[in-house]
PDB file of C-alpha atoms in Angstrom:
ATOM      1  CA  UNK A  29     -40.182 -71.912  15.623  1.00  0.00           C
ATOM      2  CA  UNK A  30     -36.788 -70.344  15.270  1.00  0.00           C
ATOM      3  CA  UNK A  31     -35.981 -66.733  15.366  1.00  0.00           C
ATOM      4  CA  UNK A  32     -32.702 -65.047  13.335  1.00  0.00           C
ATOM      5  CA  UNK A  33     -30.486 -64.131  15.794  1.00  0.00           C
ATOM      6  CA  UNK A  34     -28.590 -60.817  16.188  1.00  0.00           C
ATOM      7  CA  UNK A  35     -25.997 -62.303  18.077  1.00  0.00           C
ATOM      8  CA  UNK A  36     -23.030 -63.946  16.831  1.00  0.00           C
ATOM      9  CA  UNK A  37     -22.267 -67.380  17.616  1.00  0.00           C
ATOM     10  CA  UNK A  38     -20.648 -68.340  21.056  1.00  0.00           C
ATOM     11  CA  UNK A  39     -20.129 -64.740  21.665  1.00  0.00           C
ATOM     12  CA  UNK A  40     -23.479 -63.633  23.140  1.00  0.00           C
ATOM     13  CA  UNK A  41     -22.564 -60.273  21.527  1.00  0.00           C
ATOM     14  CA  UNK A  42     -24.658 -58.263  18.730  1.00  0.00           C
ATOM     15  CA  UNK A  43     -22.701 -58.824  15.229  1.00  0.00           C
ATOM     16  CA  UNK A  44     -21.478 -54.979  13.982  1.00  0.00           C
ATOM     17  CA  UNK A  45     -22.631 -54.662  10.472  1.00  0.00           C
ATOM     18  CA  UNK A  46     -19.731 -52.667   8.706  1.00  0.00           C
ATOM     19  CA  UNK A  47     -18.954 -50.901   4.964  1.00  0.00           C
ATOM     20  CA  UNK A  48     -17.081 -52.555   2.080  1.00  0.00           C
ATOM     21  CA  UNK A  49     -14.627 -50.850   0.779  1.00  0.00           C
ATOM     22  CA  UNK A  50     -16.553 -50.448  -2.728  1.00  0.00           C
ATOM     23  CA  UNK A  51     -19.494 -48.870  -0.272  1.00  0.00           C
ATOM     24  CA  UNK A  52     -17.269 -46.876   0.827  1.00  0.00           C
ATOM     25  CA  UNK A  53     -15.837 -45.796  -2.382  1.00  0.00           C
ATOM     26  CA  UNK A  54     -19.229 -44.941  -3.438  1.00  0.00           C
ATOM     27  CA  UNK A  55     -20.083 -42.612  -0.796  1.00  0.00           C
ATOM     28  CA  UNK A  56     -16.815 -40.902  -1.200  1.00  0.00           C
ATOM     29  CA  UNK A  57     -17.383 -40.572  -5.183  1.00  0.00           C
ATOM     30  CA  UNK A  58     -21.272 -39.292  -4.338  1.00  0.00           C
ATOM     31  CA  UNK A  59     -20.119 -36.386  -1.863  1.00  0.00           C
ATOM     32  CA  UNK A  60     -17.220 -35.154  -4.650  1.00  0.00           C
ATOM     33  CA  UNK A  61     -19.746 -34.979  -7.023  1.00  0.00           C
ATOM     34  CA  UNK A  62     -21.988 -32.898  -4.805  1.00  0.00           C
ATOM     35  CA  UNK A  63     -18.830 -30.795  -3.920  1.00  0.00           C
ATOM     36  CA  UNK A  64     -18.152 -29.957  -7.866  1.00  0.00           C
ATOM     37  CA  UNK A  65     -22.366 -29.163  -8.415  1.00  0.00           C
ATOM     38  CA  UNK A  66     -22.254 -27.003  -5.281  1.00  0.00           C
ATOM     39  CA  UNK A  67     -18.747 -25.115  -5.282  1.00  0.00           C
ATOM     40  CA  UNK A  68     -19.215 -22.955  -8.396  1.00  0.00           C
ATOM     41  CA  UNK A  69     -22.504 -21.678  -7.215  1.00  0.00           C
ATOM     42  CA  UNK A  70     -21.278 -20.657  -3.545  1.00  0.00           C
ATOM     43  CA  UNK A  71     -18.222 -19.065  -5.892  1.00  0.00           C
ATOM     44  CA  UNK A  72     -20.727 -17.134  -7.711  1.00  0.00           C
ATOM     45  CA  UNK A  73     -22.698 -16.398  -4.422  1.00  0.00           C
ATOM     46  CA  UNK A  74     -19.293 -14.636  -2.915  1.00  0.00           C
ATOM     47  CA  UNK A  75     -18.573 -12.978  -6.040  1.00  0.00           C
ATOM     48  CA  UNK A  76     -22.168 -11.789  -6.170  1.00  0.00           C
ATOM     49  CA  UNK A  77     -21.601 -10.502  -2.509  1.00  0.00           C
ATOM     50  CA  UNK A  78     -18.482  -9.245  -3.248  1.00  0.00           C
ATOM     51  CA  UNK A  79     -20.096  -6.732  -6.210  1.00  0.00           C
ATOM     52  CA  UNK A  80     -22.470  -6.036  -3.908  1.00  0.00           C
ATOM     53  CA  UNK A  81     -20.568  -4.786  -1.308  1.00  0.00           C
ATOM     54  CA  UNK A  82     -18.457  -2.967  -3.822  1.00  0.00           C
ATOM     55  CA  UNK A  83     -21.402  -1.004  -5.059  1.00  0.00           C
ATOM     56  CA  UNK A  84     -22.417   0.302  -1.953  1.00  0.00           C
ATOM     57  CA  UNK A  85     -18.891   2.078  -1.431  1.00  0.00           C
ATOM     58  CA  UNK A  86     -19.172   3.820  -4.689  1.00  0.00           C
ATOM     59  CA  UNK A  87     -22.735   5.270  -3.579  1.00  0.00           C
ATOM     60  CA  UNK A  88     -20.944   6.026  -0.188  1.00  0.00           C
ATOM     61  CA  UNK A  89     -18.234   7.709  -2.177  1.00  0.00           C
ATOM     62  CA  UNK A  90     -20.922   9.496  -4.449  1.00  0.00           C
ATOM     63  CA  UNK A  91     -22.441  10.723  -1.447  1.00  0.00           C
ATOM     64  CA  UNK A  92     -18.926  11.942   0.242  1.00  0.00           C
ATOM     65  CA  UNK A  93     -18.450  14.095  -3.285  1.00  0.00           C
ATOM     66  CA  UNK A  94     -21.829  15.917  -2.611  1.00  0.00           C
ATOM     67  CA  UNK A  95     -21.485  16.822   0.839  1.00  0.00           C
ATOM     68  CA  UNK A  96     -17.814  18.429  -0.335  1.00  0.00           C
ATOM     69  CA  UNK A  97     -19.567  20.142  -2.737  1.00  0.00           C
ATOM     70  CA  UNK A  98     -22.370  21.518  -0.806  1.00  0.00           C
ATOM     71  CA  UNK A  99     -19.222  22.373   1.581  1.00  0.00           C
ATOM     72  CA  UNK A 100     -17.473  24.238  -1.430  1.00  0.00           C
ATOM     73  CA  UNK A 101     -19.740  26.303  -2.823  1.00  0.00           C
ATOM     74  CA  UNK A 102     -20.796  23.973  -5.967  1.00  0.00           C
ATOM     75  CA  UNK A 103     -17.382  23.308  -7.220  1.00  0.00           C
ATOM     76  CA  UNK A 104     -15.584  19.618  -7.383  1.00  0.00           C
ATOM     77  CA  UNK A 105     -12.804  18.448  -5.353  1.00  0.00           C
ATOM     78  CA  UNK A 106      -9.373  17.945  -7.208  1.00  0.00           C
ATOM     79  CA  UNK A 107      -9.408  14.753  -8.869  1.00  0.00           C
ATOM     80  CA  UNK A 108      -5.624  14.227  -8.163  1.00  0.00           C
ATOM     81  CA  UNK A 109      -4.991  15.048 -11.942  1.00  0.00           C
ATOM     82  CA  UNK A 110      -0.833  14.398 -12.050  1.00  0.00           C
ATOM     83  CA  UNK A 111      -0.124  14.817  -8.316  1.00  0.00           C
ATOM     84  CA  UNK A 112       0.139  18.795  -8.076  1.00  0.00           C
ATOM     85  CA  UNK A 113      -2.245  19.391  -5.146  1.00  0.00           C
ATOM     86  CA  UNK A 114      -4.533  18.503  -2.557  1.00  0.00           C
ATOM     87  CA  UNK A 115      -7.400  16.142  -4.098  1.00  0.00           C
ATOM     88  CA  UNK A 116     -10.278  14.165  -3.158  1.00  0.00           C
ATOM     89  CA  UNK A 117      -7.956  11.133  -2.188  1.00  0.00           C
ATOM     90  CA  UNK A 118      -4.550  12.615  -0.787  1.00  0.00           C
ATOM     91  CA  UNK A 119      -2.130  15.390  -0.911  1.00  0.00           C
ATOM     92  CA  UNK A 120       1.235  14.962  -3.200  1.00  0.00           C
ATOM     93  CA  UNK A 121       3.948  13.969  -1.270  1.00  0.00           C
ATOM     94  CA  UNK A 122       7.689  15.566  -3.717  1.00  0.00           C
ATOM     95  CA  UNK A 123       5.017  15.149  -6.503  1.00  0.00           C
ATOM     96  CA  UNK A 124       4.382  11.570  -5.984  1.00  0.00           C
ATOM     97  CA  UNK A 125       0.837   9.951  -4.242  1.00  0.00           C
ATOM     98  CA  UNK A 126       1.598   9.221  -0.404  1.00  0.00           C
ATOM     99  CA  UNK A 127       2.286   5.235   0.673  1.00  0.00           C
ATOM    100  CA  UNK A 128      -1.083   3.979   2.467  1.00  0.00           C
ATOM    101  CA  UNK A 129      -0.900   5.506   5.834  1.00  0.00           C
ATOM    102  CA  UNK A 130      -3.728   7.588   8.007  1.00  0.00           C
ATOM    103  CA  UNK A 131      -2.337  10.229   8.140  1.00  0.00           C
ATOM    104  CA  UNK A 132      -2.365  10.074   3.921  1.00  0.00           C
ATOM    105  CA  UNK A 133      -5.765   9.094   3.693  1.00  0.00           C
ATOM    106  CA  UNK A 134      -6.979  11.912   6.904  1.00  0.00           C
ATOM    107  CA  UNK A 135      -5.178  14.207   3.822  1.00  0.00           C
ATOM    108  CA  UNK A 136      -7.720  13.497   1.397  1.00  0.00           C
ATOM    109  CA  UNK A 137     -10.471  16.219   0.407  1.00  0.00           C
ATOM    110  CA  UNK A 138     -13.549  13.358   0.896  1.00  0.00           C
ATOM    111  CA  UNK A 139     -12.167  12.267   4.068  1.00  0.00           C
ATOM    112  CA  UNK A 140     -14.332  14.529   6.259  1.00  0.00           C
ATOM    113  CA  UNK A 141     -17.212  12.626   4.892  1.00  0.00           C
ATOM    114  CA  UNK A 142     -16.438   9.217   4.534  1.00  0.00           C
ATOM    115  CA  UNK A 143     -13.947   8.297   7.132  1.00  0.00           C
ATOM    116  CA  UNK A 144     -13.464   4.704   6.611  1.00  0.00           C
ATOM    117  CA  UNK A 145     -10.268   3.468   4.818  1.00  0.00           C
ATOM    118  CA  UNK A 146     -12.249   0.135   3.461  1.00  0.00           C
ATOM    119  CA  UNK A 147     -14.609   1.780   1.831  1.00  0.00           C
ATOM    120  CA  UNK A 148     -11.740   2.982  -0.257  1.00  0.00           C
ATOM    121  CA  UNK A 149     -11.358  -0.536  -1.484  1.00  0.00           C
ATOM    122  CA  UNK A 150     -13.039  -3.265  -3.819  1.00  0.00           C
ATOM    123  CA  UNK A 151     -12.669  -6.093  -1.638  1.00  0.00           C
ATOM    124  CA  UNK A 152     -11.864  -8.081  -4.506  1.00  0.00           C
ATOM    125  CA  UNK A 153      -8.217  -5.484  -5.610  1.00  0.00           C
ATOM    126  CA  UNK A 154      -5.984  -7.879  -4.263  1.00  0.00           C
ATOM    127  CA  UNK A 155      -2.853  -6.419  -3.173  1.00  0.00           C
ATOM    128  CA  UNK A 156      -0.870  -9.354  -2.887  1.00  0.00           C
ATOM    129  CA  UNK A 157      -0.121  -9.054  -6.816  1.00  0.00           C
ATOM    130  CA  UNK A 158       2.947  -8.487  -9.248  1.00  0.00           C
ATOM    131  CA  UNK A 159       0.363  -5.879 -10.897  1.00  0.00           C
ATOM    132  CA  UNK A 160      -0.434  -4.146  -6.951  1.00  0.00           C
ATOM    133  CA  UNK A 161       3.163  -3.557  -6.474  1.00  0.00           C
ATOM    134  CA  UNK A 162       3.978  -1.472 -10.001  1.00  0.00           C
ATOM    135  CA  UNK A 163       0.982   0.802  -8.774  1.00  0.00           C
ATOM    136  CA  UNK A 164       2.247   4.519  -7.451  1.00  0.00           C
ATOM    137  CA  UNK A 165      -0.728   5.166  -6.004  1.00  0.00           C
ATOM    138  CA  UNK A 166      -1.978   2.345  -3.615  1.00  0.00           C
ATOM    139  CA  UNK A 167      -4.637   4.380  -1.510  1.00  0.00           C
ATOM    140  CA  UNK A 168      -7.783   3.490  -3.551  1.00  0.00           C
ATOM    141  CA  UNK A 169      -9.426   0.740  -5.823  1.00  0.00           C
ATOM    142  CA  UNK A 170     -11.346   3.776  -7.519  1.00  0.00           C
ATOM    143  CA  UNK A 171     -10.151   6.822  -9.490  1.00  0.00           C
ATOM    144  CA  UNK A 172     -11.840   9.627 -10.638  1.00  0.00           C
ATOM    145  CA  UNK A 173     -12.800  11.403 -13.888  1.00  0.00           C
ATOM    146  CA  UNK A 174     -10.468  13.858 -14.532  1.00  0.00           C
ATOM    147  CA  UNK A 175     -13.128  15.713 -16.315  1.00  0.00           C
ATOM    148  CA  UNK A 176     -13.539  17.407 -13.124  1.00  0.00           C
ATOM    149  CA  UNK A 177     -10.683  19.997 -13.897  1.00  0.00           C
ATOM    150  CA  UNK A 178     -10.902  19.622 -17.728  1.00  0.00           C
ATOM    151  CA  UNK A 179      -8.117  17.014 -18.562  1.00  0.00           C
ATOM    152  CA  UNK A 180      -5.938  20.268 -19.140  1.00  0.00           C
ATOM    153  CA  UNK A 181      -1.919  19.981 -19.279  1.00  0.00           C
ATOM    154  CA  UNK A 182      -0.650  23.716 -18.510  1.00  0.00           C
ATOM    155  CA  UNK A 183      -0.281  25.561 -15.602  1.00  0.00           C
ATOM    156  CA  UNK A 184      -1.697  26.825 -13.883  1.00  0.00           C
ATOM    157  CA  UNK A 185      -3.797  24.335 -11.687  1.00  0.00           C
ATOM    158  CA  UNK A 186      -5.971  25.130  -9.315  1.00  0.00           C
ATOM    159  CA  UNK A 187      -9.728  25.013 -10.581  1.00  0.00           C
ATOM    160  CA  UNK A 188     -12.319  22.347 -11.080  1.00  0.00           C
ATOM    161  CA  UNK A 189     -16.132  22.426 -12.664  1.00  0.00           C
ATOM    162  CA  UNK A 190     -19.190  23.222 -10.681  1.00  0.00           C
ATOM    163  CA  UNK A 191     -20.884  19.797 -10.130  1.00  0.00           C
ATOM    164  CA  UNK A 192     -24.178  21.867 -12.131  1.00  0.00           C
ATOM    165  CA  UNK A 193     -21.753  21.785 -15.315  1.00  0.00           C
ATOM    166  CA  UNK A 194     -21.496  18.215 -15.471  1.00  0.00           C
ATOM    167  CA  UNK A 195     -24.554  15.614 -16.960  1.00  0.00           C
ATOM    168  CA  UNK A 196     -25.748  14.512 -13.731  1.00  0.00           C
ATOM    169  CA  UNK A 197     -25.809  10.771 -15.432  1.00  0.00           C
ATOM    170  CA  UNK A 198     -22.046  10.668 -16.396  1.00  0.00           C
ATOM    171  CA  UNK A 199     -19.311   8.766 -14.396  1.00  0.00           C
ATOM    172  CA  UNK A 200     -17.607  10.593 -11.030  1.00  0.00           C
ATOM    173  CA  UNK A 201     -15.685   7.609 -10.212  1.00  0.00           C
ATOM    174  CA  UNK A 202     -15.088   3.978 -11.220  1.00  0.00           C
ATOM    175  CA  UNK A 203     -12.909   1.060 -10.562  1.00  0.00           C
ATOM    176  CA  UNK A 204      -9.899   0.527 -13.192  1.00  0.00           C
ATOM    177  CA  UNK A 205      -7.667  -2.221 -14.125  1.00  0.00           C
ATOM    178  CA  UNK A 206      -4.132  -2.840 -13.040  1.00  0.00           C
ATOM    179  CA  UNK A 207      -3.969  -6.623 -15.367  1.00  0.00           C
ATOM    180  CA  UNK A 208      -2.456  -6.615 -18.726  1.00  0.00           C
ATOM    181  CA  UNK A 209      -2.844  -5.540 -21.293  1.00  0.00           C
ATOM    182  CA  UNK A 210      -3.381  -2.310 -19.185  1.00  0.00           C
ATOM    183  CA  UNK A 211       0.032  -0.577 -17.288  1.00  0.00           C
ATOM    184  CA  UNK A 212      -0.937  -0.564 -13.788  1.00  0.00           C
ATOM    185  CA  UNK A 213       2.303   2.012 -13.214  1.00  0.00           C
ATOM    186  CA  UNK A 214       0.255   4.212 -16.271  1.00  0.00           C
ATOM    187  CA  UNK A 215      -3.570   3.904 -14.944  1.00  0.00           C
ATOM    188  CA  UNK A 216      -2.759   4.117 -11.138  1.00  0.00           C
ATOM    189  CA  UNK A 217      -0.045   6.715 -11.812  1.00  0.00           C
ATOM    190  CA  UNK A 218      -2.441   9.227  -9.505  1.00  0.00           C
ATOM    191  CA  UNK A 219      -6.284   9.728  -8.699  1.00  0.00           C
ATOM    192  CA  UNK A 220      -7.669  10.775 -11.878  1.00  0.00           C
ATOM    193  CA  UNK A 221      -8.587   9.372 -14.672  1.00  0.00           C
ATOM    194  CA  UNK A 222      -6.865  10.396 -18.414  1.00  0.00           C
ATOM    195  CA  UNK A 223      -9.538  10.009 -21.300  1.00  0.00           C
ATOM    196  CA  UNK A 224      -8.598   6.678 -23.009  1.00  0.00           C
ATOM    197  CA  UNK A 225      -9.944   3.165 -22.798  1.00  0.00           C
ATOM    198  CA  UNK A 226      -7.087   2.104 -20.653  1.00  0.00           C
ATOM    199  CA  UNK A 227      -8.401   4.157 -17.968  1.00  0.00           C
ATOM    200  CA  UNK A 228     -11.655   3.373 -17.907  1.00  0.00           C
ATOM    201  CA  UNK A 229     -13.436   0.908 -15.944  1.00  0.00           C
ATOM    202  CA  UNK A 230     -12.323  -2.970 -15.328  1.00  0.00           C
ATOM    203  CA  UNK A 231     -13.901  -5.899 -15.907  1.00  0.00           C
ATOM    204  CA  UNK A 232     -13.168  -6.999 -11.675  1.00  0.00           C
ATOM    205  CA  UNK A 233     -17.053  -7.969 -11.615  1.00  0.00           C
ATOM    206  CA  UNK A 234     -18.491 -10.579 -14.089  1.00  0.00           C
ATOM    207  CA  UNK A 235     -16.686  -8.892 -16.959  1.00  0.00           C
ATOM    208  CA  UNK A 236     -17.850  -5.765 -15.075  1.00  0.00           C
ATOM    209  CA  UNK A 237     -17.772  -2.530 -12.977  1.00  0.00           C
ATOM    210  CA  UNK A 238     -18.958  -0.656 -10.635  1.00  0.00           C
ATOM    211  CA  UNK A 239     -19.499   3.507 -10.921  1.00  0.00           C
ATOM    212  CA  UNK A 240     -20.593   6.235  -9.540  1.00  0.00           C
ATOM    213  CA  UNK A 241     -22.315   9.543 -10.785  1.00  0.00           C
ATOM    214  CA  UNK A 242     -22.287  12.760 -10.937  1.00  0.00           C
ATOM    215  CA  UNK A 243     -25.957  13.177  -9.291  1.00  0.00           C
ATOM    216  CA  UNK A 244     -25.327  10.596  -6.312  1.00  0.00           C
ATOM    217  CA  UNK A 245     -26.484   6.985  -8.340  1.00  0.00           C
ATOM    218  CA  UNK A 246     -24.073   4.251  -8.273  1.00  0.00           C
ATOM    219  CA  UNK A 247     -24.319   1.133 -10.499  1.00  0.00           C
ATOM    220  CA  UNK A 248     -22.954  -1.930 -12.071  1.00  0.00           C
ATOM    221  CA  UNK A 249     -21.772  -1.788 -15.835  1.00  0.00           C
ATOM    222  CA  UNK A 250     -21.142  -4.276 -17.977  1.00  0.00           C
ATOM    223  CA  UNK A 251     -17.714  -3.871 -20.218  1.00  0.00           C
ATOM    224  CA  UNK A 252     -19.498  -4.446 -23.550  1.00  0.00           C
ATOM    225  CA  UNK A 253     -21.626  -1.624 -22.541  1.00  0.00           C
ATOM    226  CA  UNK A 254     -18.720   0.530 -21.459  1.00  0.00           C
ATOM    227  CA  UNK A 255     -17.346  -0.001 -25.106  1.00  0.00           C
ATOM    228  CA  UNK A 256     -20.720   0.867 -26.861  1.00  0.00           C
ATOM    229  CA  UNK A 257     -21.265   3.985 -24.706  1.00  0.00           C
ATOM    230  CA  UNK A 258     -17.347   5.019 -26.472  1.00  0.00           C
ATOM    231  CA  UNK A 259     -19.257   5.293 -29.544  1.00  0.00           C
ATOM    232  CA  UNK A 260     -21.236   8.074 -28.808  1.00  0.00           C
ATOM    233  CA  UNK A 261     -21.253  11.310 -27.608  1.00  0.00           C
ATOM    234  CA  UNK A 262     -21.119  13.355 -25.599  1.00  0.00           C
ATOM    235  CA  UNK A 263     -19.694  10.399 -23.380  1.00  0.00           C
ATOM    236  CA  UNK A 264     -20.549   9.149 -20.377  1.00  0.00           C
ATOM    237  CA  UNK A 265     -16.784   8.846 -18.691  1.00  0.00           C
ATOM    238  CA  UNK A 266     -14.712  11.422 -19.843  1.00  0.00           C
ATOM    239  CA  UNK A 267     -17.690  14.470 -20.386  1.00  0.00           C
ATOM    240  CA  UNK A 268     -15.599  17.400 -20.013  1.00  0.00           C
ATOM    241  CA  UNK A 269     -18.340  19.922 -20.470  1.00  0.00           C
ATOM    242  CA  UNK A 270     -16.194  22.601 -22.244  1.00  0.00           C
ATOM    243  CA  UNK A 271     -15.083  20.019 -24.961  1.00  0.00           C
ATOM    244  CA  UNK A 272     -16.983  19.941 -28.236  1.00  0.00           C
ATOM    245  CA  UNK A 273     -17.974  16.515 -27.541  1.00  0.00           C
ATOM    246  CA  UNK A 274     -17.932  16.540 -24.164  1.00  0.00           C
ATOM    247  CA  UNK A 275     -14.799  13.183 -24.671  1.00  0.00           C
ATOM    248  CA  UNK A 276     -11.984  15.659 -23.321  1.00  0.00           C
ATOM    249  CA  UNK A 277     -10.658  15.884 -26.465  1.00  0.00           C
ATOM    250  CA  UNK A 278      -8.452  17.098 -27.520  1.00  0.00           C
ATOM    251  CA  UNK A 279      -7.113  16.895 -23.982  1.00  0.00           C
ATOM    252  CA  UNK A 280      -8.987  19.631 -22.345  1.00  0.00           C
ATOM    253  CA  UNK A 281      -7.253  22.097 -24.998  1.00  0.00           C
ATOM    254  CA  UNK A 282     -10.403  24.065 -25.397  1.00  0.00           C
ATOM    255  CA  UNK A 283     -11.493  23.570 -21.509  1.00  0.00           C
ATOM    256  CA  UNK A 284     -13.592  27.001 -20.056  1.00  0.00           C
ATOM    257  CA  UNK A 285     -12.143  26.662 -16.807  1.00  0.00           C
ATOM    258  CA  UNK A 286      -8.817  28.140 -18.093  1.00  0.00           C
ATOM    259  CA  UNK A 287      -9.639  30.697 -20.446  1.00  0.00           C
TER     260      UNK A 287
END
């Protein structure tokens, strides 16, 4: 009786058993297709994570906006409306928002209660864009409603709404967009937000954005909800309470808090 051998002949050495090239081929072709299944849903994972992480600094931020209230007896901190005074973000510097420094942000009304310059930032605003540099202000991924001192264009400026005048429900803050068609040097001009579409929130997220409200809540929005909400009224974003809509139209001409 014979037995097959594992040795080679005359060697007295096990024979190596090896891949062909086609093998070889095929393995490679198997693991790209695995790479091209798997890659958009760990893309989706990160951008998932990245939202996430996003909507916890707008509740953070939400929170900051209370304490200064309860600081300030009721009132709202300056949105930054046109870069004429101390507001939630910074103090003017000739006029113009302060480059990114700590000393700028340490100027900022809400930096008493949320010290923590990345939570100033969506981590997915990249500022390594043509569309990052045009921006004046480059302290914050957020802005907020200008609502909060009635969207009004005459001096003097000093005053802003009690947070008890505002619908608890509508937007304090959200995250704009700096990509054409919108004019990053226009929406990012300051800290505030002017009542048009161009100002409001981005799509950064899935088509999406995140916000934060008036009574503490943050959440994510869809943009196709953000353009049905523009239909009715009084709005959620730009809900000057003195305005007969409550859209700041006609730009805060009829706003109480100058009367």
């Amino acid at each position: 009786m014979s037995f097959p051998s594992c040795f080679s002949a005359g060697s007295g050495e096990p024979a190596l058993a090896g891949f062909t090239l086609v093998e070889m081929l095929v393995v490679i072709a198997i693991i790209g297709i695995l790479a091209a299944l798997l890659l958009p849903a760990l893309n989706n994972s990160k951008s998932t994570a990245l939202q996430i992480q996003c909507l916890n600094q707008n509740k953070q931020m939400a929170l900051a906006n209370e304490l200064y209230v309860d600081d300030n007896g009721g009132s709202l901190p300056w949105p930054n409306w046109n870069n004429l005074m101390q507001g939630w973000l910074y103090t003017p510097t000739n006029g113009q928002p302060p480059p990114p420094s700590d000393a700028a942000y340490a100027q900022g009304l809400l930096w008493p209660y949320l010290k923590d310059k990345k939570v100033y930032w969506c981590p997915m605003d990249h500022t390594n864009t043509t569309f990052f540099a045009q921006r004046p202000e480059k302290l914050s991924s957020y802005i907020m409603n200008g609502a909060t001192m009635g969207f009004y264009i005459r001096p003097p400026f000093s005053k802003t709404h009690k947070l008890s005048d505002m619908r608890p429900a509508a937007y304090s803050m959200w995250e704009p967009s700096d990509h054409p068609p919108y004019d990053a040097a226009h929406v990012f001009n300051d800290g505030a937000s002017y009542p048009n579409d161009q100002e409001g929130p981005s799509q950064r997220h899935k088509n999406g954005s995140n916000l934060a409200a008036f009574d503490g809540h943050a959440q994510f929005l869809k943009h196709y909800l953000f353009l049905q909400e523009q239909q009715s009224f009084p709005g959620s974003f730009w809900c000057d309470p003195d305005t007969t809509l409550g859209d700041g139209g006609p730009m805060g001409h009829d706003c109480g808090l100058w009367k």
